[in-house]
Short mmCIF file of C-alpha atoms in Angstrom, two decimals:
data_model
loop_
_atom_site.label_atom_id
_atom_site.label_comp_id
_atom_site.label_asym_id
_atom_site.label_seq_id
_atom_site.Cartn_x
_atom_site.Cartn_y
_atom_site.Cartn_z
CA MET A 1 -3.54 157.97 20.23
CA HIS A 2 -1.98 157.40 16.56
CA ALA A 3 1.47 159.07 17.10
CA TYR A 4 3.36 156.30 15.86
CA PRO A 5 1.42 153.83 13.72
CA GLN A 6 4.40 152.47 11.99
CA HIS A 7 5.11 151.56 15.27
CA GLN A 8 2.68 149.86 15.78
CA LYS A 9 1.83 148.10 13.10
CA HIS A 10 5.36 146.82 13.06
CA HIS A 11 4.32 145.35 16.00
CA TYR A 12 0.88 143.81 14.51
CA LEU A 13 3.51 142.38 12.32
CA ALA A 14 5.96 141.12 14.60
CA ASP A 15 3.21 139.05 16.42
CA ILE A 16 1.83 137.56 13.85
CA LEU A 17 5.45 136.93 12.41
CA GLN A 18 6.23 135.20 15.70
CA ALA A 19 2.79 133.44 16.52
CA LEU A 20 3.88 131.43 13.30
CA HIS A 21 7.14 130.88 14.23
CA LEU A 22 8.64 132.85 11.31
CA THR A 23 11.48 134.96 12.16
CA MET A 24 11.21 139.30 10.97
CA ASP A 25 14.39 138.98 8.90
CA GLN A 26 13.04 136.30 7.19
CA PHE A 27 9.98 137.69 6.29
CA ILE A 28 10.95 140.15 4.87
CA TYR A 29 13.78 138.86 2.59
CA ASN A 30 11.70 136.36 0.72
CA PRO A 31 9.00 139.16 -0.70
CA ILE A 32 11.40 140.82 -2.33
CA HIS A 33 12.89 137.57 -3.68
CA HIS A 34 9.54 137.00 -5.60
CA SER A 35 8.74 134.09 -2.29
CA HIS A 36 4.59 133.46 -3.25
CA TYR A 37 4.21 132.13 0.27
CA GLU A 38 5.61 135.42 2.16
CA THR A 39 3.95 138.06 -0.31
CA ILE A 40 0.20 136.48 0.09
CA LEU A 41 0.87 136.57 3.83
CA PHE A 42 2.12 139.97 4.47
CA ARG A 43 -1.26 140.79 1.71
CA TRP A 44 -3.48 139.27 4.58
CA ILE A 45 -1.87 140.51 6.78
CA LEU A 46 -1.99 143.99 5.84
CA LYS A 47 -5.92 143.35 5.41
CA LEU A 48 -6.10 142.44 8.47
CA TYR A 49 -4.34 145.28 9.80
CA GLN A 50 -6.54 148.30 8.02
CA LYS A 51 -9.57 146.36 8.77
CA GLN A 52 -8.60 147.16 12.55
CA THR A 53 -8.51 143.48 13.72
CA PRO A 54 -7.40 142.49 16.94
CA ALA A 55 -3.71 140.25 16.41
CA GLU A 56 -5.26 137.51 18.58
CA HIS A 57 -8.17 137.35 16.21
CA ALA A 58 -6.08 137.84 12.82
CA ILE A 59 -3.15 134.43 14.20
CA GLN A 60 -6.59 132.35 14.13
CA VAL A 61 -7.71 133.66 11.04
CA ILE A 62 -4.31 133.46 8.92
CA TYR A 63 -3.80 130.31 10.41
CA ILE A 64 -7.80 128.72 9.46
CA THR A 65 -7.73 130.52 5.73
CA ARG A 66 -3.20 129.54 5.27
CA ASN A 67 -5.13 125.26 5.87
CA THR A 68 -7.91 126.00 3.51
CA PHE A 69 -5.72 127.23 0.93
CA VAL A 70 -2.26 124.88 0.96
CA LEU A 71 -5.30 121.81 1.54
CA GLU A 72 -6.66 123.32 -2.24
CA GLU A 73 -3.48 123.69 -3.50
CA SER A 74 -2.12 119.59 -3.10
CA ILE A 75 -5.86 118.56 -3.47
CA GLY A 76 -6.08 120.57 -6.64
CA VAL A 77 -9.27 122.55 -6.20
CA LYS A 78 -9.60 125.97 -8.74
CA ASN A 79 -11.79 128.65 -7.99
#
């Protein structure tokens, strides 16, 4: 049933943030103030939600993608 899509999205976001050890307050505050990490992370979460990826799988995808992204940034790989 899709009576409360925003409620479902909120729980999806909350589950992922909890797994990443981030608080909802901090996570929502930082993109508003142009924090790049949270902005990118928010986009990833929304894309995974729109693809109807289960939260457990989304967490794994984010861990892998984040680690790859950070590693590439640290060694200076350019796309």
